[in-house]
XYZ file of C-alpha atoms in Angstrom:
718
model
C 19.585 -66.115 55.347
C 19.321 -68.992 52.602
C 22.897 -69.413 51.060
C 21.354 -72.242 48.431
C 19.569 -68.972 47.101
C 22.598 -67.550 46.057
C 23.894 -70.139 44.117
C 20.574 -70.992 42.558
C 20.427 -67.599 41.281
C 24.305 -67.411 40.717
C 25.217 -64.995 42.933
C 28.793 -66.762 43.993
C 31.133 -64.460 43.748
C 30.539 -62.578 47.098
C 31.386 -63.301 50.510
C 28.862 -63.279 53.453
C 29.979 -62.562 57.046
C 27.614 -62.821 60.049
C 28.012 -60.417 62.714
C 28.881 -62.502 66.043
C 29.694 -59.229 67.998
C 31.221 -55.997 67.570
C 33.619 -55.713 64.579
C 33.175 -59.468 64.994
C 32.337 -61.477 62.095
C 31.704 -65.232 61.028
C 32.307 -66.642 57.599
C 29.185 -67.848 56.363
C 30.263 -68.596 52.698
C 33.001 -67.697 51.077
C 34.050 -69.900 48.199
C 36.239 -67.764 45.942
C 40.150 -67.378 46.292
C 39.984 -63.566 46.325
C 38.806 -63.574 49.552
C 41.984 -64.542 50.942
C 43.856 -61.667 49.401
C 41.386 -59.288 51.135
C 41.215 -61.012 54.382
C 44.192 -63.796 54.854
C 43.226 -66.743 57.203
C 39.179 -65.375 57.420
C 38.429 -68.851 55.855
C 40.763 -70.886 57.476
C 39.917 -69.267 61.578
C 36.322 -68.973 59.868
C 36.051 -65.384 61.193
C 37.542 -62.156 61.043
C 37.925 -59.196 63.554
C 38.440 -55.300 62.336
C 40.443 -53.510 61.788
C 41.369 -55.714 59.205
C 44.222 -54.140 56.923
C 42.059 -52.698 54.034
C 41.458 -48.883 55.332
C 38.463 -48.795 52.966
C 36.828 -51.541 54.272
C 37.763 -50.616 58.031
C 35.891 -47.040 57.428
C 32.756 -49.013 55.838
C 32.636 -51.667 58.403
C 32.452 -48.434 61.171
C 29.539 -47.188 59.472
C 27.837 -50.467 59.466
C 28.859 -50.659 63.569
C 26.827 -47.680 64.061
C 23.859 -49.024 61.101
C 23.752 -52.161 63.402
C 23.130 -50.412 66.642
C 20.730 -48.416 65.398
C 18.608 -50.147 62.456
C 15.850 -52.847 62.612
C 15.803 -53.499 58.989
C 17.215 -52.088 55.661
C 20.326 -51.887 54.165
C 23.482 -49.706 53.337
C 26.085 -49.711 50.725
C 29.557 -48.926 50.613
C 30.130 -48.213 46.473
C 33.009 -49.448 44.580
C 36.398 -49.075 45.673
C 39.233 -51.490 44.193
C 41.968 -53.502 45.693
C 45.359 -54.326 44.194
C 47.333 -56.941 46.135
C 50.088 -58.948 44.148
C 49.202 -57.276 40.817
C 45.730 -58.572 41.346
C 43.236 -56.351 41.044
C 39.662 -56.500 42.704
C 36.697 -54.589 42.287
C 34.633 -54.633 45.194
C 31.184 -53.330 46.965
C 30.018 -54.196 49.987
C 26.866 -54.122 52.164
C 25.811 -54.054 55.633
C 22.122 -55.778 55.761
C 19.597 -57.525 58.298
C 17.599 -60.166 58.013
C 14.997 -61.434 60.849
C 17.289 -59.995 63.552
C 20.522 -61.225 62.353
C 23.105 -58.412 60.950
C 25.147 -59.510 57.813
C 28.117 -57.987 56.171
C 28.106 -58.933 52.347
C 31.423 -58.291 50.058
C 30.880 -58.307 46.098
C 33.950 -58.988 43.618
C 32.279 -57.224 40.658
C 35.190 -56.944 38.723
C 33.519 -58.642 35.500
C 30.368 -56.682 36.272
C 32.792 -53.553 36.562
C 34.280 -54.420 32.968
C 30.888 -54.806 31.413
C 29.248 -51.603 32.761
C 32.858 -49.655 31.471
C 32.306 -51.396 28.435
C 28.260 -49.758 28.366
C 29.309 -46.757 29.276
C 31.919 -46.359 26.464
C 29.135 -47.654 24.266
C 26.805 -45.431 25.349
C 29.198 -42.252 24.680
C 29.976 -43.384 21.440
C 25.971 -43.543 21.175
C 26.104 -39.930 22.110
C 28.326 -38.569 19.555
C 25.995 -40.722 17.023
C 23.272 -38.678 18.835
C 24.867 -35.673 18.220
C 25.444 -36.268 14.616
C 21.476 -37.182 14.324
C 21.455 -33.441 15.527
C 23.489 -32.324 12.960
C 21.101 -34.090 10.190
C 18.236 -32.999 11.445
C 19.801 -29.140 11.529
C 20.526 -30.028 7.572
C 17.318 -31.150 6.652
C 15.616 -28.108 8.355
C 17.884 -25.892 6.551
C 17.430 -27.267 2.979
C 13.665 -27.581 3.782
C 13.424 -24.084 4.550
C 15.585 -22.866 1.570
C 13.313 -24.799 -0.803
C 9.767 -24.198 1.052
C 10.289 -20.028 1.237
C 10.417 -20.027 -2.614
C 6.436 -20.752 -2.456
C 3.570 -20.881 -0.768
C 2.845 -24.082 -2.507
C 4.398 -27.225 -3.149
C 3.664 -27.772 -6.539
C 7.044 -25.977 -8.017
C 8.999 -27.664 -5.314
C 8.061 -30.977 -5.379
C 10.721 -32.789 -7.173
C 13.452 -31.127 -5.409
C 11.473 -31.831 -1.577
C 11.134 -35.261 -2.927
C 14.669 -35.189 -3.277
C 16.044 -34.220 -0.126
C 13.030 -36.110 2.538
C 12.949 -39.645 0.137
C 16.721 -40.239 0.586
C 17.067 -39.327 4.127
C 16.989 -42.120 7.026
C 15.129 -39.617 9.171
C 12.036 -39.481 9.615
C 10.344 -35.928 8.229
C 6.288 -34.866 7.821
C 5.724 -31.588 6.084
C 2.657 -30.441 7.765
C 0.492 -27.726 6.739
C 0.016 -23.994 9.171
C -2.950 -25.974 11.052
C -0.739 -29.275 11.316
C -2.173 -31.115 8.518
C -0.001 -33.560 6.505
C 1.516 -32.352 3.442
C 4.022 -34.569 2.937
C 5.990 -37.631 4.859
C 8.532 -39.721 4.248
C 9.118 -43.305 3.770
C 11.430 -43.148 6.767
C 9.283 -41.815 8.902
C 6.944 -45.197 8.538
C 9.659 -47.050 9.300
C 10.231 -45.132 12.596
C 6.918 -46.556 14.095
C 7.266 -49.769 12.482
C 3.926 -51.372 10.855
C 1.922 -50.621 14.230
C 0.052 -47.491 12.669
C -1.349 -49.500 10.267
C -3.219 -51.637 12.249
C -4.888 -48.879 14.113
C -5.227 -46.585 10.708
C -2.887 -43.478 12.596
C -0.681 -41.863 10.779
C 2.841 -40.843 11.743
C 2.557 -37.062 12.265
C -0.980 -37.756 14.739
C 1.026 -39.795 16.656
C 3.966 -37.324 17.093
C 1.916 -34.579 17.745
C -0.583 -36.430 20.350
C 3.194 -37.535 22.080
C 4.230 -33.941 21.635
C 1.150 -32.418 23.221
C 0.717 -35.040 26.154
C 4.617 -34.795 27.043
C 5.444 -31.725 26.745
C 3.481 -28.265 28.575
C 5.407 -26.465 25.600
C 3.205 -27.658 22.793
C 1.033 -25.059 23.242
C 3.020 -21.913 23.406
C 5.514 -23.653 20.374
C 2.666 -23.901 18.011
C 0.386 -20.734 19.073
C 4.021 -18.562 18.813
C 5.415 -20.498 15.756
C 8.604 -21.189 17.763
C 11.558 -23.518 17.242
C 11.733 -26.550 19.504
C 13.556 -29.806 19.910
C 13.455 -32.796 22.605
C 12.750 -36.412 23.387
C 9.415 -38.373 22.824
C 8.583 -41.538 24.819
C 6.435 -44.305 22.860
C 5.048 -46.959 24.620
C 4.397 -49.525 21.634
C 1.750 -51.443 21.926
C 1.625 -54.588 22.845
C 4.632 -54.080 25.671
C 7.611 -52.568 23.880
C 8.962 -48.820 24.018
C 10.793 -46.566 21.892
C 12.482 -42.928 22.528
C 12.094 -40.380 19.907
C 13.978 -37.075 19.069
C 11.940 -34.838 17.678
C 12.761 -31.420 16.071
C 9.925 -29.143 15.263
C 10.913 -26.024 12.614
C 8.527 -23.258 11.385
C 8.795 -22.162 7.828
C 7.910 -18.554 7.470
C 7.557 -15.829 5.108
C 9.512 -12.343 5.247
C 6.420 -11.311 7.249
C 6.739 -14.408 9.709
C 3.429 -16.359 8.708
C 3.901 -19.424 8.870
C 3.778 -21.732 5.257
C 4.633 -25.055 6.787
C 6.021 -27.342 9.656
C 8.817 -29.367 9.522
C 8.624 -32.260 11.946
C 12.269 -34.004 11.735
C 12.263 -37.553 14.039
C 14.661 -39.937 14.490
C 14.632 -43.595 16.744
C 17.387 -43.007 19.961
C 15.843 -45.969 21.529
C 19.512 -47.416 21.501
C 20.746 -44.703 23.333
C 18.334 -44.468 25.452
C 18.671 -48.295 26.661
C 22.202 -48.042 26.991
C 21.938 -44.963 29.135
C 19.481 -46.571 31.413
C 21.766 -49.540 31.715
C 23.623 -46.660 33.959
C 21.481 -45.318 36.788
C 23.612 -41.951 36.973
C 23.449 -41.947 33.006
C 19.749 -42.527 33.377
C 18.864 -39.642 35.900
C 21.604 -37.312 35.154
C 22.949 -35.062 32.323
C 26.264 -36.915 30.593
C 27.737 -33.131 30.164
C 27.350 -31.412 33.251
C 26.678 -34.287 35.852
C 23.821 -32.839 37.168
C 19.927 -34.378 36.890
C 18.546 -34.520 33.627
C 15.041 -33.517 32.632
C 13.367 -37.106 33.798
C 15.259 -36.738 36.609
C 13.732 -33.391 37.406
C 10.193 -34.055 36.115
C 10.023 -37.155 38.749
C 11.391 -34.636 41.742
C 8.917 -31.853 40.515
C 5.892 -35.015 40.860
C 7.114 -35.202 44.341
C 7.246 -32.369 45.188
C 4.152 -31.446 44.165
C 2.698 -34.439 46.447
C 4.223 -33.166 48.858
C 2.138 -30.374 49.222
C 4.881 -27.756 50.624
C 4.725 -24.479 49.092
C 7.205 -24.290 46.560
C 9.206 -21.963 43.707
C 10.189 -23.112 40.227
C 12.730 -21.522 38.341
C 13.169 -21.584 34.926
C 16.539 -20.838 33.342
C 16.891 -20.303 29.536
C 20.674 -19.129 28.137
C 20.526 -16.111 25.590
C 21.249 -16.588 22.385
C 22.855 -19.765 22.631
C 21.717 -21.238 19.362
C 23.787 -18.476 18.157
C 27.020 -18.810 20.207
C 26.896 -22.580 19.116
C 26.493 -21.406 15.305
C 29.548 -19.051 16.281
C 31.692 -20.671 18.326
C 30.958 -24.221 17.210
C 29.374 -26.749 19.452
C 31.980 -28.081 21.556
C 32.932 -24.671 22.997
C 29.308 -24.321 23.369
C 29.487 -27.928 25.326
C 32.251 -25.617 27.495
C 30.127 -23.051 27.876
C 27.629 -24.742 29.297
C 29.678 -26.841 31.684
C 31.385 -23.781 33.055
C 28.267 -21.942 33.620
C 26.530 -24.840 35.756
C 29.901 -25.031 37.712
C 29.599 -21.231 38.327
C 25.490 -21.643 39.297
C 25.892 -24.767 41.728
C 27.138 -22.573 44.518
C 24.671 -20.844 44.243
C 22.202 -23.530 44.877
C 20.953 -24.437 48.281
C 21.059 -27.812 49.587
C 17.729 -29.394 49.506
C 16.693 -27.859 46.387
C 17.258 -29.799 42.799
C 19.018 -27.937 40.027
C 18.635 -29.536 36.635
C 19.480 -29.262 32.780
C 16.128 -29.720 30.981
C 16.959 -28.882 27.286
C 19.893 -27.646 25.400
C 20.218 -24.464 27.153
C 17.989 -24.525 29.344
C 17.308 -25.135 32.938
C 15.093 -25.554 36.135
C 15.881 -24.836 39.779
C 13.271 -26.362 42.343
C 13.526 -23.970 45.399
C 12.242 -26.184 48.617
C 12.686 -23.803 51.013
C 12.163 -20.788 49.832
C 9.261 -18.743 51.066
C 9.163 -15.469 49.668
C 9.304 -14.102 45.801
C 11.970 -11.697 47.154
C 14.787 -14.624 47.384
C 13.977 -15.498 44.279
C 14.793 -12.376 42.828
C 18.099 -12.461 44.813
C 18.315 -15.719 43.515
C 17.601 -15.161 39.935
C 20.079 -12.076 40.110
C 23.077 -13.473 41.361
C 22.357 -16.177 38.482
C 22.318 -13.401 36.327
C 25.535 -11.729 37.120
C 27.729 -14.798 37.137
C 26.068 -16.124 33.757
C 26.806 -12.357 32.130
C 30.818 -12.353 33.310
C 33.079 -13.354 30.544
C 33.842 -16.948 28.983
C 37.125 -17.094 28.042
C 37.591 -19.486 24.582
C 40.864 -21.073 24.024
C 42.571 -18.945 21.126
C 42.197 -15.803 23.939
C 39.001 -14.741 22.753
C 35.784 -14.114 24.827
C 31.830 -14.338 24.918
C 29.202 -13.097 26.824
C 25.649 -14.949 27.251
C 23.203 -14.015 29.587
C 20.056 -15.505 31.551
C 15.955 -15.238 31.062
C 14.598 -16.590 34.182
C 10.730 -16.985 34.183
C 9.146 -18.014 37.540
C 6.189 -19.626 39.080
C 4.904 -20.596 42.463
C 3.135 -24.059 43.871
C 0.550 -23.819 44.574
C 0.038 -20.105 44.339
C 0.448 -20.420 40.228
C -1.030 -23.887 40.136
C -1.511 -27.116 42.255
C -0.246 -29.457 39.323
C 3.208 -30.164 37.994
C 2.534 -29.748 33.851
C 0.736 -26.596 34.349
C 3.399 -24.940 36.906
C 6.045 -26.032 34.313
C 3.842 -24.327 31.436
C 3.008 -20.661 33.146
C 7.375 -21.167 33.886
C 8.087 -21.510 30.554
C 5.509 -18.543 29.586
C 7.297 -16.503 32.246
C 10.690 -17.550 30.687
C 9.271 -16.554 27.290
C 7.855 -13.287 28.167
C 11.366 -12.299 29.607
C 12.958 -13.106 26.253
C 11.204 -10.304 24.946
C 13.546 -7.763 27.298
C 16.742 -6.543 25.478
C 18.463 -6.871 29.134
C 18.863 -10.658 31.168
C 15.786 -10.696 33.555
C 13.617 -12.565 36.343
C 9.808 -12.754 35.431
C 7.229 -14.217 37.468
C 3.984 -15.994 36.458
C 1.069 -13.607 37.122
C -2.734 -13.052 35.028
C -0.986 -9.643 34.109
C 1.965 -11.090 32.174
C -0.578 -14.430 30.776
C -2.593 -11.024 29.516
C 0.599 -9.340 28.286
C 1.664 -12.255 26.571
C -1.733 -12.271 24.633
C -1.360 -8.920 24.003
C 2.488 -9.673 22.153
C 0.562 -12.645 20.337
C -2.148 -10.683 18.829
C 0.587 -7.776 17.549
C 2.196 -10.268 15.955
C -0.483 -11.503 14.146
C -1.782 -8.047 13.482
C 2.001 -7.039 12.047
C 1.992 -9.785 9.481
C -0.899 -7.740 7.922
C -0.095 -4.185 8.594
C 1.923 -3.506 5.613
C -0.861 -4.718 3.341
C -3.555 -3.291 4.914
C -1.437 -0.007 4.623
C -1.390 0.333 8.642
C 1.571 1.960 8.703
C 2.601 6.008 8.226
C 6.226 7.702 8.288
C 6.708 10.733 10.409
C 9.356 13.239 9.853
C 10.894 15.192 12.276
C 12.891 18.039 10.985
C 17.147 18.262 11.907
C 18.523 22.153 11.461
C 21.450 23.357 10.538
C 22.228 25.389 14.323
C 23.993 28.577 12.610
C 21.851 28.802 9.609
C 18.722 27.142 11.002
C 18.508 25.464 7.288
C 16.536 22.285 7.462
C 19.599 20.104 6.014
C 17.408 16.537 6.620
C 14.989 14.805 8.549
C 14.513 11.836 10.606
C 11.899 9.061 8.959
C 9.543 7.716 12.183
C 7.468 4.794 11.736
C 3.916 5.143 13.228
C 1.116 2.176 13.207
C -2.182 2.935 13.253
C -4.659 -0.292 13.642
C -7.568 -0.754 11.323
C -9.549 -0.489 14.624
C -8.407 3.123 15.096
C -5.606 1.809 17.921
C -2.730 3.491 17.497
C 0.706 1.205 18.386
C 3.661 3.298 19.799
C 7.252 2.225 18.680
C 8.120 1.392 21.924
C 5.639 -1.793 21.703
C 5.497 -2.728 18.450
C 9.537 -2.567 17.282
C 10.871 -4.773 19.933
C 8.047 -7.640 19.193
C 9.039 -7.063 15.290
C 12.690 -7.257 16.418
C 11.500 -10.618 18.316
C 9.913 -12.529 15.408
C 11.939 -11.040 12.533
C 9.318 -8.657 11.105
C 11.709 -5.730 11.373
C 12.878 -7.182 8.330
C 9.758 -6.866 5.832
C 8.495 -3.621 7.968
C 11.983 -1.963 7.907
C 12.267 -2.521 3.919
C 8.969 -0.776 3.792
C 10.484 2.022 5.724
C 13.254 1.950 2.950
C 10.614 2.284 0.126
C 8.533 4.796 1.795
C 11.532 7.166 2.891
C 12.578 6.744 -1.035
C 9.314 7.405 -2.514
C 9.152 10.908 -0.088
C 12.142 11.964 -1.485
C 11.654 11.644 -4.999
C 8.093 13.690 -3.720
C 10.202 16.399 -1.899
C 12.347 16.942 -5.125
C 9.085 17.180 -7.495
C 7.992 19.753 -4.800
C 11.148 21.621 -5.326
C 12.720 20.677 -1.830
C 15.949 19.542 -1.290
C 16.148 17.531 1.632
C 17.793 14.217 3.084
C 15.946 11.704 4.475
C 17.208 9.246 7.421
C 15.945 5.680 8.241
C 16.721 3.476 11.358
C 18.485 0.340 11.202
C 17.860 -2.410 13.248
C 20.012 -5.323 14.537
C 18.002 -7.697 12.434
C 18.319 -5.779 9.081
C 22.068 -5.217 9.387
C 22.112 -9.333 9.354
C 19.667 -9.494 6.574
C 21.831 -10.514 2.983
C 19.381 -8.568 0.582
C 19.673 -5.560 2.316
C 22.411 -3.477 -0.095
C 20.530 -5.103 -2.729
C 17.200 -3.820 -1.802
C 18.496 -0.495 -0.763
C 20.538 -0.193 -4.148
C 16.929 -0.982 -6.032
C 14.752 0.949 -4.334
C 17.255 4.498 -5.422
C 17.260 3.778 -8.732
C 13.839 2.702 -9.154
C 12.905 5.959 -7.420
C 15.032 8.066 -9.298
C 16.506 9.727 -6.449
C 20.556 10.816 -5.662
C 22.032 8.090 -2.777
C 22.785 11.287 -0.853
C 19.635 12.086 -0.274
C 19.302 8.641 1.873
C 21.054 8.389 5.346
C 20.975 5.210 7.502
C 20.782 5.526 11.213
C 22.639 2.481 13.589
C 22.874 2.260 17.075
C 25.858 1.885 19.017
C 24.846 -1.709 19.961
C 24.563 -2.816 16.259
C 28.360 -1.601 15.844
C 29.189 -3.425 18.963
C 27.333 -6.599 17.878
C 27.772 -7.062 14.333
C 31.150 -5.621 13.644
C 32.304 -7.365 10.876
C 28.894 -7.388 9.239
C 27.970 -3.763 9.943
C 32.241 -3.157 8.156
C 31.223 -4.386 5.408
C 27.465 -2.752 4.811
C 28.907 0.530 5.968
C 31.647 0.104 2.985
C 29.025 -0.849 0.067
C 26.243 1.649 0.894
C 28.932 4.506 1.285
C 30.102 3.336 -2.352
C 27.087 4.341 -3.350
C 26.723 7.328 -1.913
C 24.172 6.948 0.914
C 25.747 8.396 4.402
C 25.600 6.853 7.599
C 24.444 8.180 11.140
C 25.308 6.677 14.770
C 22.510 7.331 16.737
C 21.934 7.086 20.740
C 25.945 8.148 21.024
C 27.520 7.911 24.170
C 25.388 4.956 25.463
C 27.430 2.088 24.572
C 30.672 1.519 26.039
C 33.152 -0.191 23.482
C 32.598 1.168 20.217
C 34.488 4.499 20.539
C 37.415 2.947 18.704
C 35.372 2.078 16.182
C 34.859 5.490 15.054
C 37.896 5.882 13.133
C 38.013 2.296 11.527
C 33.903 2.283 10.094
C 32.914 4.603 7.114
C 30.728 7.209 9.416
C 29.486 10.865 8.561
C 27.537 11.687 11.489
C 26.764 10.880 15.485
C 24.051 11.635 17.340
C 24.458 12.609 21.113
C 21.654 10.726 22.828
C 18.719 12.906 24.386
C 19.445 11.804 27.537
C 22.593 14.184 27.743
C 21.132 17.204 26.103
C 17.714 16.913 28.876
C 19.926 18.463 31.259
C 22.322 19.981 30.225
C 21.863 23.180 31.533
C 21.769 21.855 35.009
C 24.263 19.014 34.927
C 27.872 19.443 34.822
C 28.417 16.424 34.084
C 26.421 16.205 30.693
C 27.679 19.430 29.616
C 31.124 18.158 29.691
C 30.458 14.711 28.220
C 28.749 16.796 25.106
C 31.754 19.039 24.663
C 33.937 15.956 24.718
C 31.900 14.359 22.411
C 32.006 17.495 19.707
C 35.396 17.422 19.685
C 36.316 13.776 19.548
C 34.224 14.113 16.522
C 35.200 17.192 14.908
C 38.765 15.456 15.600
C 37.787 12.744 13.049
C 35.787 14.982 10.678
C 32.577 13.818 11.688
C 29.349 16.051 11.976
C 27.604 15.914 15.270
C 23.508 16.083 15.889
C 22.119 16.520 18.934
C 18.237 14.791 19.391
C 16.166 15.684 22.053
C 16.309 19.696 22.197
C 13.515 21.502 23.696
C 14.478 24.597 24.864
C 16.475 27.786 23.572
C 19.265 26.898 26.366
C 20.449 23.952 25.173
C 19.999 25.277 21.533
C 22.200 28.217 22.461
C 24.504 25.647 24.436
C 24.948 23.255 21.662
C 25.411 26.014 18.924
C 27.960 28.052 20.601
C 29.967 25.065 21.554
C 30.007 24.084 17.779
C 27.500 21.478 17.364
C 26.500 21.007 13.790
C 22.477 19.892 13.488
C 19.674 19.517 16.329
C 16.528 18.113 16.412
C 13.776 18.463 18.825
C 10.575 19.518 20.068
C 11.925 23.337 19.940
C 12.466 22.856 16.261
C 9.339 20.618 15.813
C 7.740 17.288 16.339
C 7.712 14.737 14.027
C 5.089 15.213 11.400
C 2.917 13.263 8.544
C 4.280 13.532 5.329
C 1.828 16.576 3.860
C 2.547 18.895 7.381
C 6.507 18.322 6.966
C 6.065 19.734 3.059
C 3.951 22.563 4.403
C 6.407 23.003 7.390
C 9.488 23.262 4.366
C 7.448 25.873 3.009
C 6.497 27.903 5.224
C 10.183 28.251 6.648
C 11.116 28.935 3.336
C 8.931 31.652 2.955
C 9.762 33.260 6.203
C 13.365 32.744 4.889
C 12.340 35.007 1.749
C 10.346 37.229 3.567
C 13.592 37.962 6.312
C 16.177 38.209 3.823
C 13.683 40.977 1.603
C 13.353 42.802 4.674
C 17.338 42.500 4.977
C 17.717 43.948 1.529
C 15.577 46.932 2.198
C 17.600 48.082 5.361
């Protein structure tokens, strides 16, 4: 071993020992006095024999002896440990290595490097905090631009305020058209890319799109579905420098979810990355959770593909994580992330990789999985631990869920990028479902995804193309047989004559936000129908359903007021129906909305009652007029004693709270008779009438009225 080489390289704060026999080492190089603290007399005697009195060093030398017995080359490392002797602290790292058949033990005093490393870590932590501020700035700029751009489909009237927002910020901003052409780019965006772009005549937005598309399989899905996205881009800046960029992508949409603009917000985070890369752990591991990060995950995924051994890739996405951060704050959101990782980790097998690849996104590479059922079992176990409550410092708790997408190598794809793209598509489809689930990539799933995208596009123009129609299903007073009101049910008949069922298009409208304009159309159309019924001499209240998204619409109350006034109807002729789930998830907003609509005179009904789990206590707190017994209880009441007991309990409870009860799904006379006998107020179902187009409903009302007149006349004659 060439000792002079150590001195030439400046590696002088170390000691080198050559193994001359088992547990016996000769001093080759030891010029620093700290060795006398660790190994007294070693320099004087030019040899030392273990054990030497340092438990950590003795333990490592025992490992080194095994290494020397077996190894012909290579080395092993102890890791950093501390020795404190006579108020002097050493930070030491030991190596056992071989050189030309000889065995060496090297002990390195790295106290200065340790101090520098700690300083670097502190700087990195501070920069990570500043990185959080960058995220907050990006979100603020997005919100301001969203407000401005939503006011007009062109920038003509908005040019001045938009310029004020983006020109003065130090963060790069590009506003693009729906087809990703430049509308506006601020000076800070050009400065992010220095003057390099001028020489190659490339616009900043073009380079951003190129980097995004090349580095992320999600690009196609984000653009085609109009989704929000954030992540990091790596730019190898010619000729030989590099930059890391933090990109946030926001679509700006109309009420009908048509994209009017794209906002790309970008920040240079190279300094953060440089400091992180000075520490291997921070380079490869997530700072919050200490599990592998996105970069390390991609390295492992590529390696797994190269190994050519079948495996599964699971993509985990926390449900509504953005909402958790908004409601509870980012610091509590971070705590939930850490606790969730602690819950999931015990379920990950040795040899598999569990990584955090985004804010609320994780991935698992299951190296030893041989069946799809194993993935399903793991996914269900992870969903179960994720859905258990997370308790907050104030004593409150919140609940999250997991959407999981899975793809198989090499069955679904034989390269890392395509495999990740398919897993992303699978989890994207899992998000469409109300409950947490595991979705596997398949051609059927891909076709279903294309179907969803097709329907999303078609929904955007369905109102203007007059493709929607309201059907009405009557609700009868069980005592008198009189129709007191009817439920408005939405139907969609596409121009190509295809009829799309509400079970298919309502969830899509809810997910995309299109339910807001569609719901407004329903309310407006219902008010128009009430007005027409009034002119025809029929007195009939119409009930319309409100979705969770509509309840969160701040303009809903004003819209209802305007529609009632514009159609010259009485407020008590309109009723709003909400499900139990809306009560539970949006209680504060629901309480305000229902209180205000009741002040107008609009009545309120709770739909699907009995299927929820925690809204019973709300019945006495919220301004509610009616509850509707879910059809699942009515369906088997004749044969199921439990269903009968539940219905009787619901009716008794509702009447004690002075609420009316409506039973839905009534199809037989036996069901009707039982409900009437137990004092249920109203009923709807196929026994009385299926949902009818408006003109047929008017005829139904007329026929029922005429029949009553005939019956009354016959009664009078008697």
